[in-house]
Short mmCIF file of C-alpha atoms and ligand atoms in Angstrom, two decimals:
data_model
loop_
_atom_site.label_atom_id
_atom_site.label_comp_id
_atom_site.label_asym_id
_atom_site.label_seq_id
_atom_site.Cartn_x
_atom_site.Cartn_y
_atom_site.Cartn_z
CA MET A 16 0.00 0.00 0.00
CA ALA A 17 1.27 3.44 -0.86
CA LEU A 18 -0.05 6.86 0.07
CA ILE A 19 0.63 9.28 -2.77
CA VAL A 20 -0.29 12.93 -3.32
CA LYS A 21 -0.57 13.88 -7.01
CA LYS A 22 -0.90 17.48 -8.13
CA PHE A 23 -2.18 18.50 -11.57
CA GLY A 24 -1.60 22.09 -12.76
CA GLY A 25 -3.96 24.36 -14.67
CA SER A 26 -2.97 23.28 -18.19
CA SER A 27 -3.47 19.62 -17.20
CA VAL A 28 -7.13 20.25 -16.27
CA ALA A 29 -7.91 22.99 -18.81
CA THR A 30 -10.96 21.27 -20.42
CA PRO A 31 -13.52 18.62 -19.41
CA GLU A 32 -11.71 16.17 -21.72
CA LYS A 33 -8.41 16.85 -19.96
CA ILE A 34 -10.06 16.41 -16.55
CA MET A 35 -11.42 13.05 -17.71
CA ALA A 36 -7.94 12.10 -18.97
CA VAL A 37 -6.42 13.00 -15.58
CA ALA A 38 -8.95 10.79 -13.78
CA LYS A 39 -8.20 7.89 -16.16
CA ARG A 40 -4.48 8.28 -15.70
CA VAL A 41 -4.71 8.35 -11.90
CA LEU A 42 -6.76 5.15 -11.97
CA GLN A 43 -4.41 3.43 -14.43
CA GLU A 44 -1.45 4.03 -12.12
CA LYS A 45 -3.29 3.19 -8.90
CA ASN A 46 -2.71 -0.17 -7.23
CA PRO A 47 -5.89 -1.54 -5.62
CA ASP A 48 -4.98 -0.69 -2.03
CA ASP A 49 -3.17 2.62 -2.70
CA LYS A 50 -4.50 5.70 -0.98
CA ILE A 51 -4.55 8.66 -3.38
CA VAL A 52 -4.99 12.38 -2.80
CA VAL A 53 -5.19 14.60 -5.88
CA VAL A 54 -4.55 18.34 -5.61
CA VAL A 55 -5.71 20.46 -8.55
CA SER A 56 -5.28 24.00 -9.82
CA ALA A 57 -7.94 26.08 -11.51
CA MET A 58 -8.76 25.12 -15.12
CA GLY A 59 -6.40 26.60 -17.74
CA ASP A 60 -6.13 30.39 -17.49
CA THR A 61 -9.03 30.75 -15.04
CA THR A 62 -6.97 32.51 -12.38
CA ASP A 63 -5.67 35.07 -14.92
CA GLU A 64 -9.24 35.64 -16.09
CA LEU A 65 -10.41 36.23 -12.53
CA VAL A 66 -7.58 38.73 -12.03
CA GLY A 67 -8.77 40.42 -15.25
CA LEU A 68 -12.36 40.62 -13.97
CA ALA A 69 -11.21 42.37 -10.82
CA ALA A 70 -9.05 44.77 -12.84
CA ALA A 71 -12.09 45.66 -14.95
CA ILE A 72 -13.81 46.86 -11.78
CA THR A 73 -11.01 48.59 -9.89
CA ASP A 74 -7.26 49.05 -9.57
CA LYS A 75 -7.54 49.26 -5.78
CA THR A 76 -8.52 45.70 -4.95
CA SER A 77 -8.64 44.63 -1.31
CA GLY A 78 -6.57 41.55 -0.51
CA ARG A 79 -9.54 39.87 1.13
CA GLU A 80 -11.92 40.26 -1.79
CA MET A 81 -9.22 39.26 -4.25
CA ASP A 82 -8.69 35.97 -2.40
CA MET A 83 -12.43 35.40 -2.16
CA LEU A 84 -12.50 35.72 -5.96
CA LEU A 85 -9.34 33.75 -6.85
CA ALA A 86 -10.17 30.80 -4.60
CA THR A 87 -13.27 30.07 -6.70
CA GLY A 88 -11.18 28.80 -9.63
CA GLU A 89 -9.97 25.71 -7.80
CA GLN A 90 -13.45 24.96 -6.45
CA VAL A 91 -14.66 24.39 -10.02
CA SER A 92 -11.89 21.94 -10.92
CA ILE A 93 -12.13 19.82 -7.73
CA ALA A 94 -15.86 19.25 -8.23
CA LEU A 95 -15.41 18.34 -11.89
CA LEU A 96 -12.53 15.96 -11.17
CA ALA A 97 -14.52 14.23 -8.39
CA MET A 98 -17.38 13.82 -10.89
CA ALA A 99 -14.95 12.37 -13.44
CA PHE A 100 -13.81 9.72 -10.93
CA ALA A 101 -17.43 8.88 -10.13
CA GLU A 102 -18.18 8.56 -13.84
CA LEU A 103 -15.37 5.98 -14.04
CA GLY A 104 -16.80 4.07 -11.09
CA GLN A 105 -14.25 5.27 -8.55
CA PRO A 106 -15.61 6.70 -5.29
CA ALA A 107 -14.13 10.19 -4.79
CA VAL A 108 -14.86 13.33 -2.84
CA SER A 109 -13.80 16.94 -3.40
CA MET A 110 -12.64 19.25 -0.60
CA THR A 111 -11.81 22.94 -0.42
CA GLY A 112 -8.60 23.92 1.37
CA PHE A 113 -10.65 24.61 4.47
CA GLN A 114 -12.35 21.21 4.43
CA ALA A 115 -8.95 19.56 4.04
CA GLY A 116 -7.80 21.36 7.21
CA ILE A 117 -5.33 23.81 5.65
CA ALA A 118 -4.75 26.73 8.02
CA THR A 119 -2.83 29.83 6.94
CA ASN A 120 -1.69 33.14 8.36
CA GLU A 121 -3.57 36.34 7.53
CA THR A 122 -1.44 37.60 4.64
CA PHE A 123 -3.98 37.78 1.83
CA ASN A 124 -2.68 36.96 -1.68
CA LYS A 125 0.52 35.34 -0.35
CA ALA A 126 -0.54 33.50 2.77
CA LYS A 127 1.69 30.90 4.38
CA ILE A 128 0.37 27.55 5.55
CA THR A 129 0.66 27.44 9.34
CA GLY A 130 -0.76 23.99 9.98
CA ILE A 131 -2.69 21.08 8.55
CA THR A 132 -5.39 19.06 10.33
CA PRO A 133 -6.32 16.47 7.74
CA ASP A 134 -8.82 14.47 9.85
CA LYS A 135 -11.55 14.67 7.24
CA VAL A 136 -9.08 13.64 4.51
CA TRP A 137 -8.11 10.55 6.53
CA GLN A 138 -11.75 9.62 7.09
CA GLU A 139 -12.47 9.66 3.38
CA LEU A 140 -9.24 7.87 2.43
CA ASN A 141 -10.03 5.16 4.96
CA ALA A 142 -13.49 4.86 3.44
CA GLY A 143 -11.78 3.94 0.15
CA LYS A 144 -12.28 7.25 -1.65
CA ILE A 145 -9.86 9.32 -3.70
CA VAL A 146 -9.76 12.76 -2.11
CA VAL A 147 -9.55 15.72 -4.51
CA ILE A 148 -8.30 18.88 -2.78
CA ALA A 149 -8.34 22.47 -4.03
CA GLY A 150 -4.82 23.84 -4.41
CA PHE A 151 -3.76 27.42 -3.67
CA GLN A 152 -6.21 28.15 -0.82
CA GLY A 153 -6.56 27.99 2.93
CA LEU A 154 -8.41 29.50 5.85
CA THR A 155 -7.20 31.82 8.62
CA GLU A 156 -7.95 31.29 12.30
CA THR A 157 -10.63 33.94 12.02
CA GLY A 158 -12.36 32.14 9.14
CA GLU A 159 -11.08 34.21 6.21
CA ILE A 160 -10.31 32.57 2.85
CA THR A 161 -6.72 33.13 1.71
CA THR A 162 -4.60 32.19 -1.30
CA LEU A 163 -0.95 31.17 -1.25
CA GLY A 164 0.45 33.28 -4.11
CA ARG A 165 0.44 32.49 -7.83
CA GLY A 166 1.56 28.93 -8.48
CA GLY A 167 0.66 28.02 -4.90
CA SER A 168 -1.07 24.71 -5.65
CA ASP A 169 2.37 23.04 -5.62
CA THR A 170 2.66 24.17 -2.00
CA THR A 171 -0.77 22.75 -1.11
CA ALA A 172 0.33 19.41 -2.55
CA VAL A 173 3.62 19.18 -0.67
CA ALA A 174 2.03 20.44 2.56
CA ILE A 175 -0.74 17.84 2.36
CA ALA A 176 1.83 15.15 1.54
CA ALA A 177 3.84 16.15 4.61
CA GLY A 178 0.70 16.39 6.78
CA LEU A 179 -0.40 12.86 5.77
CA LYS A 180 3.16 11.50 5.86
CA ALA A 181 2.70 10.35 2.27
CA ASP A 182 5.32 8.17 0.60
CA HIS A 183 5.95 10.87 -1.96
CA CYS A 184 4.44 13.78 -3.83
CA GLU A 185 4.07 13.89 -7.62
CA ILE A 186 3.75 17.19 -9.48
CA TYR A 187 2.23 16.63 -12.94
CA THR A 188 2.66 19.51 -15.36
CA ASP A 189 3.05 20.46 -19.02
CA VAL A 190 6.83 19.79 -19.07
CA ASP A 191 8.43 16.41 -18.47
CA GLY A 192 10.68 17.52 -15.62
CA ILE A 193 12.98 20.26 -14.40
CA TYR A 194 15.31 21.65 -17.05
CA SER A 195 18.53 23.65 -16.75
CA SER A 196 16.51 26.65 -18.01
CA ASP A 197 12.90 27.27 -18.99
CA PRO A 198 12.64 25.11 -22.16
CA ARG A 199 10.34 27.76 -23.65
CA VAL A 200 13.20 30.25 -23.45
CA VAL A 201 16.30 28.13 -24.06
CA ALA A 202 15.86 25.56 -26.84
CA THR A 203 18.94 23.61 -25.72
CA ALA A 204 17.95 23.38 -22.03
CA ARG A 205 18.71 19.96 -20.53
CA ARG A 206 16.36 17.86 -18.48
CA MET A 207 17.70 16.70 -15.14
CA LYS A 208 17.03 13.32 -13.57
CA GLU A 209 17.42 14.78 -10.11
CA ILE A 210 18.10 18.04 -8.30
CA THR A 211 18.60 18.86 -4.61
CA TYR A 212 16.02 20.77 -2.56
CA ASN A 213 18.53 23.57 -2.04
CA GLU A 214 19.27 24.07 -5.73
CA MET A 215 15.61 23.76 -6.75
CA LEU A 216 14.61 26.21 -4.02
CA GLU A 217 17.11 28.75 -5.30
CA MET A 218 15.97 28.20 -8.90
CA ALA A 219 12.32 28.62 -7.89
CA ARG A 220 13.02 31.77 -5.87
CA LEU A 221 14.96 33.20 -8.78
CA GLY A 222 12.19 32.70 -11.31
CA ALA A 223 11.92 29.05 -12.43
CA GLY A 224 8.09 29.11 -12.44
CA VAL A 225 7.80 25.33 -12.68
CA MET A 226 7.72 25.01 -8.86
CA HIS A 227 6.33 27.37 -6.22
CA PRO A 228 9.31 28.21 -3.95
CA ARG A 229 7.44 27.51 -0.73
CA SER A 230 6.61 23.98 -1.92
CA VAL A 231 10.31 23.16 -2.22
CA GLU A 232 10.97 24.73 1.18
CA LEU A 233 8.34 22.45 2.72
CA GLY A 234 9.69 19.45 0.81
CA LYS A 235 13.11 20.12 2.30
CA HIS A 236 11.78 20.73 5.80
CA TYR A 237 9.76 17.51 5.89
CA ASP A 238 12.16 15.55 3.65
CA MET A 239 9.30 14.80 1.26
CA PRO A 240 10.59 13.49 -2.09
CA ILE A 241 8.97 15.38 -4.99
CA HIS A 242 8.71 13.90 -8.48
CA VAL A 243 8.05 16.50 -11.22
CA ARG A 244 6.75 14.81 -14.38
CA SER A 245 4.57 15.22 -17.44
CA THR A 246 0.79 14.86 -17.36
CA PHE A 247 0.86 13.74 -20.97
CA THR A 248 3.56 11.01 -20.98
CA CYS A 249 4.32 8.18 -18.58
CA ASP A 250 8.09 8.73 -18.48
CA SER A 251 9.79 9.45 -15.22
CA GLY A 252 10.69 13.13 -14.77
CA THR A 253 12.92 14.88 -12.21
CA PHE A 254 13.24 13.90 -8.54
CA ILE A 255 13.78 16.71 -6.05
CA ARG A 256 15.51 15.32 -2.98
CA GLU A 257 18.14 16.06 -0.33
CA GLU A 258 21.20 14.62 -2.08
CA TYR A 259 22.22 13.42 -5.52
CA THR A 260 22.31 9.68 -5.97
CA MET A 261 23.89 9.68 -9.42
CA GLU A 262 26.64 11.18 -11.51
CA GLU A 263 24.70 14.44 -11.88
CA LYS A 264 26.59 15.90 -8.92
CA GLU A 265 29.44 16.61 -11.34
CA PHE A 266 27.66 19.65 -12.76
CA VAL A 267 28.95 22.83 -11.18
CA ILE A 268 25.99 24.84 -12.49
CA ARG A 269 22.47 23.43 -12.40
CA GLY A 270 20.38 26.14 -13.91
CA VAL A 271 19.93 29.59 -15.39
CA THR A 272 16.69 31.43 -14.60
CA HIS A 273 15.07 34.76 -15.25
CA ASP A 274 12.44 36.70 -13.37
CA ALA A 275 10.58 39.51 -15.11
CA ASN A 276 8.43 40.25 -12.07
CA VAL A 277 10.97 42.71 -10.70
CA ALA A 278 11.00 46.45 -10.05
CA LYS A 279 14.10 48.49 -9.27
CA ILE A 280 13.78 51.24 -6.69
CA ALA A 281 16.45 53.89 -6.20
CA VAL A 282 16.36 56.07 -3.11
CA LEU A 283 18.90 58.80 -3.72
CA GLY A 284 20.56 61.20 -1.31
CA VAL A 285 19.83 59.47 2.00
CA PRO A 286 21.73 61.04 4.96
CA ASP A 287 24.68 58.76 5.87
CA ARG A 288 23.71 58.15 9.51
CA PRO A 289 23.15 54.99 11.56
CA GLY A 290 19.57 53.74 11.33
CA MET A 291 18.70 55.12 7.87
CA ALA A 292 18.67 51.75 6.08
CA TYR A 293 16.77 50.33 9.04
CA LYS A 294 14.11 53.01 8.67
CA ILE A 295 13.54 52.30 4.99
CA PHE A 296 13.61 48.52 5.12
CA SER A 297 11.67 48.12 8.37
CA ALA A 298 8.84 50.22 6.91
CA LEU A 299 8.75 47.88 3.89
CA ALA A 300 9.01 44.77 6.07
CA GLU A 301 6.07 45.89 8.21
CA ALA A 302 3.99 45.93 5.02
CA ASN A 303 5.20 42.38 4.22
CA ILE A 304 7.15 43.55 1.18
CA ASP A 305 10.06 41.28 0.29
CA VAL A 306 13.17 43.18 -0.67
CA ASP A 307 15.68 41.36 -2.81
CA MET A 308 18.90 42.78 -4.30
CA ILE A 309 20.21 45.66 -2.17
CA VAL A 310 23.09 47.98 -3.03
CA GLN A 311 24.14 50.90 -0.86
CA SER A 312 26.68 53.20 -2.43
CA VAL A 313 28.64 56.08 -1.00
CA ARG A 314 29.01 59.23 -3.09
CA ALA A 315 32.64 60.01 -3.76
CA LEU A 316 32.06 63.77 -3.75
CA ASP A 317 29.72 63.97 -0.78
CA LYS A 318 30.51 61.59 2.04
CA HIS A 319 27.43 62.59 4.04
CA ILE A 320 24.86 61.06 1.74
CA ILE A 321 24.32 57.62 0.25
CA ASP A 322 22.16 56.10 -2.48
CA VAL A 323 20.22 52.89 -1.86
CA VAL A 324 19.07 50.72 -4.76
CA PHE A 325 16.99 47.58 -4.26
CA THR A 326 14.46 45.36 -6.01
CA ILE A 327 10.96 44.18 -5.09
CA SER A 328 8.18 42.30 -6.90
CA GLN A 329 6.15 44.40 -9.32
CA GLY A 330 2.96 43.56 -7.42
CA ASP A 331 4.34 45.39 -4.39
CA VAL A 332 5.16 48.61 -6.30
CA PRO A 333 1.99 50.61 -5.43
CA GLN A 334 2.30 49.89 -1.72
CA ALA A 335 6.09 50.39 -1.63
CA GLY A 336 5.68 53.65 -3.57
CA SER A 337 3.30 55.13 -1.03
CA ILE A 338 5.45 53.97 1.93
CA LEU A 339 8.55 55.57 0.38
CA GLU A 340 6.67 58.78 -0.46
CA LYS A 341 5.73 59.07 3.21
CA LEU A 342 9.33 58.49 4.29
CA ASN A 343 10.48 61.03 1.73
CA ALA A 344 8.29 63.70 3.32
CA GLU A 345 10.13 63.03 6.59
CA MET A 346 13.68 62.25 5.41
CA ASN A 347 13.89 64.48 2.34
CA PHE A 348 15.62 62.21 -0.19
CA SER A 349 17.10 63.97 -3.21
CA GLY A 350 15.43 61.48 -5.55
CA LEU A 351 13.14 58.47 -5.67
CA THR A 352 12.73 56.40 -8.83
CA ILE A 353 10.82 53.19 -9.54
CA GLU A 354 11.63 51.29 -12.74
CA GLU A 355 9.71 48.22 -13.90
CA GLN A 356 11.46 47.58 -17.24
CA VAL A 357 14.06 45.34 -15.62
CA ALA A 358 14.53 41.59 -15.14
CA LYS A 359 16.79 39.46 -13.02
CA VAL A 360 18.83 36.69 -14.61
CA SER A 361 20.53 34.20 -12.33
CA VAL A 362 22.88 31.26 -12.46
CA ILE A 363 22.45 28.58 -9.80
CA GLY A 364 24.54 25.63 -8.62
CA ALA A 365 25.83 24.33 -5.30
CA GLY A 366 29.06 23.47 -7.12
CA MET A 367 29.96 27.15 -7.50
CA LEU A 368 30.97 27.22 -3.81
CA GLY A 369 34.49 25.91 -4.36
CA ASN A 370 34.78 27.05 -7.94
CA PRO A 371 36.17 30.53 -8.49
CA GLY A 372 35.52 31.91 -11.93
CA ILE A 373 31.76 31.31 -12.13
CA ALA A 374 31.01 35.00 -11.58
CA ALA A 375 33.59 36.03 -14.16
CA ALA A 376 32.20 33.53 -16.68
CA THR A 377 28.66 34.84 -16.10
CA PHE A 378 29.65 38.49 -16.50
CA GLY A 379 31.80 37.56 -19.52
CA ALA A 380 28.83 35.88 -21.24
CA LEU A 381 26.76 39.03 -20.74
CA ALA A 382 29.58 41.31 -21.87
CA ASP A 383 30.08 39.27 -25.06
CA ALA A 384 26.36 39.61 -25.75
CA GLY A 385 26.60 43.39 -25.21
CA ILE A 386 24.21 43.30 -22.25
CA ASN A 387 24.68 45.83 -19.47
CA ILE A 388 24.44 44.72 -15.81
CA GLU A 389 22.62 47.20 -13.56
CA VAL A 390 22.84 45.47 -10.16
CA ILE A 391 24.57 42.27 -9.00
CA SER A 392 23.77 40.11 -6.00
CA THR A 393 25.02 36.73 -4.84
CA SER A 394 24.17 33.94 -2.43
CA GLU A 395 26.29 30.89 -1.62
CA ILE A 396 24.84 29.01 -4.57
CA SER A 397 23.71 31.72 -7.01
CA ILE A 398 24.71 34.87 -8.84
CA SER A 399 22.03 37.29 -10.06
CA CYS A 400 22.30 40.23 -12.45
CA LEU A 401 19.66 42.86 -13.08
CA VAL A 402 19.38 43.69 -16.80
CA ALA A 403 16.96 45.56 -19.06
CA ALA A 404 13.70 43.59 -19.35
CA ASP A 405 13.91 43.34 -23.13
CA LYS A 406 17.36 41.71 -22.86
CA ALA A 407 16.39 39.04 -20.33
CA LYS A 408 15.85 36.12 -22.70
CA GLU A 409 18.99 36.91 -24.66
CA ALA A 410 20.90 37.10 -21.37
CA VAL A 411 19.60 33.70 -20.20
CA ASN A 412 20.60 32.11 -23.50
CA ALA A 413 24.05 33.71 -23.43
CA ILE A 414 24.74 32.47 -19.90
CA HIS A 415 23.26 29.02 -20.57
CA ASN A 416 25.43 28.60 -23.68
CA ARG A 417 28.49 29.48 -21.62
CA PHE A 418 27.85 26.80 -18.97
CA PHE A 419 26.08 24.19 -21.11
CA PRO A 420 27.75 24.51 -24.52
CA VAL A 421 26.06 22.58 -27.31
P1 ADP B 514 1.31 24.17 -13.85
O1 ADP B 514 0.12 24.89 -14.38
O2 ADP B 514 1.31 22.72 -14.16
O3 ADP B 514 1.58 24.46 -12.41
P2 ADP B 514 3.40 26.04 -14.61
O4 ADP B 514 3.11 26.86 -15.82
O5 ADP B 514 3.26 26.66 -13.28
O6 ADP B 514 2.54 24.70 -14.72
O7 ADP B 514 4.89 25.44 -14.70
C1 ADP B 514 5.31 24.76 -15.87
C2 ADP B 514 6.10 25.69 -16.76
O8 ADP B 514 7.26 26.14 -16.07
C3 ADP B 514 6.64 25.08 -18.02
O9 ADP B 514 5.70 25.11 -19.06
C4 ADP B 514 7.90 25.88 -18.32
O10 ADP B 514 7.72 26.80 -19.36
C5 ADP B 514 8.15 26.67 -17.03
N1 ADP B 514 9.52 26.55 -16.54
C6 ADP B 514 10.26 27.60 -16.09
N2 ADP B 514 11.48 27.20 -15.73
C7 ADP B 514 11.53 25.87 -15.92
C8 ADP B 514 12.54 24.88 -15.72
N3 ADP B 514 13.76 25.21 -15.24
N4 ADP B 514 12.27 23.60 -16.03
C9 ADP B 514 11.04 23.26 -16.50
N5 ADP B 514 10.04 24.15 -16.72
C10 ADP B 514 10.28 25.45 -16.44
N1 LIG B 515 -4.49 28.72 -9.91
C1 LIG B 515 -3.40 29.36 -9.21
C2 LIG B 515 -2.56 30.16 -10.19
O1 LIG B 515 -2.85 30.18 -11.37
C3 LIG B 515 -2.55 28.40 -8.42
C4 LIG B 515 -1.77 27.39 -9.25
O2 LIG B 515 -2.06 27.18 -10.42
O3 LIG B 515 -0.84 26.80 -8.70
O4 LIG B 515 -1.63 30.80 -9.78
MG1 MG B 516 2.56 26.02 -11.40
#
């Protein structure tokens, strides 16, 4: 007997025919006494369409109402998939995030799962049913519906797998595994048989949209093996796990990513006194705004002022803008600019730790392609460069060719 959580993304359940095909596939692979939980996303582009509906009404959406709206997408697909199983003679039951016992904090639009009480899921599994759970949503302690951030159904799946102590979690999608770069951007990207949690987490954080970053974080925390594979073929895909088991460890670089959801903020002419950076970044942190690349530079000609440049997600720009305007009234910066025509390209690999020259090779690839670097940041296992948005794909290809020559 195995207990397996299988997650199917939006493109896998985009039409009634595809939903039927998913149900058939799950049943084909199921051994008689397996216990199966299926997590699904909203059908096709439903979530984008819901975002569009809200935008047609207002550009000042409240987080609460937005989550109330977005959570409906997944409720449609769980009901349809449960019906598909029933049509095939398999007892199944659908559950919203709340019914499955998924509790989150109160941060609308990007809530974090704080706990799982899957009693009802167990009851139904023990009664021999397949349980179909809505991805992407949860409920706060005070009974508010929340969503986990775009792509968050992956996180529901891994969290449920951890909560049920499943044998493993399978993420079915429209690609047949994790590649060294988005295969839609780099034609020569290579599929990997396995990748570590740490490297996948860094790739996901730095823009590899194939996995929601928080899902990999949970996988690592609970040591839950994740198998990313195609909905449309039966081949094995990529295993995300703690350590490599095969020769793949020889690769110094695992992936090259890009993230276009970036805005660059420059706060110019900040007085060079203790506590100034604290003031700016604590105000942003209080509003739950994640700040990414940060550069503080001293002016050669005026030692009493500094410039601070950093990046945030584009979705946080309106809120960050008003926070910084307020600070400006108090601190009197000499300039404040927000630029959205930028993108972050990154190279990731745990092997870069003991390998000098990776940064130089990355910058060299960009220089040879004539692409200017605006900001650089590094972690132990990644190097990121901010470039003009319209150069991002060219930059990814240039860097990928340097590390994975064809
Ligand atoms: P789903 O709806 O199944 O969750 P997503 O669109 O969220 O699917 O994720 C799958 C997509 O992720 C692929 O179609 C691919 O274009 C993109 N992607 C980005 N980076 C990578 C990568 N490194 N490896 C594989 N796919 C990637
Ligand atoms: N439906 C949500 C989205 O489109 C969640 C998901 O697909 O993972 O972002
Ligand atoms: Mg996804």
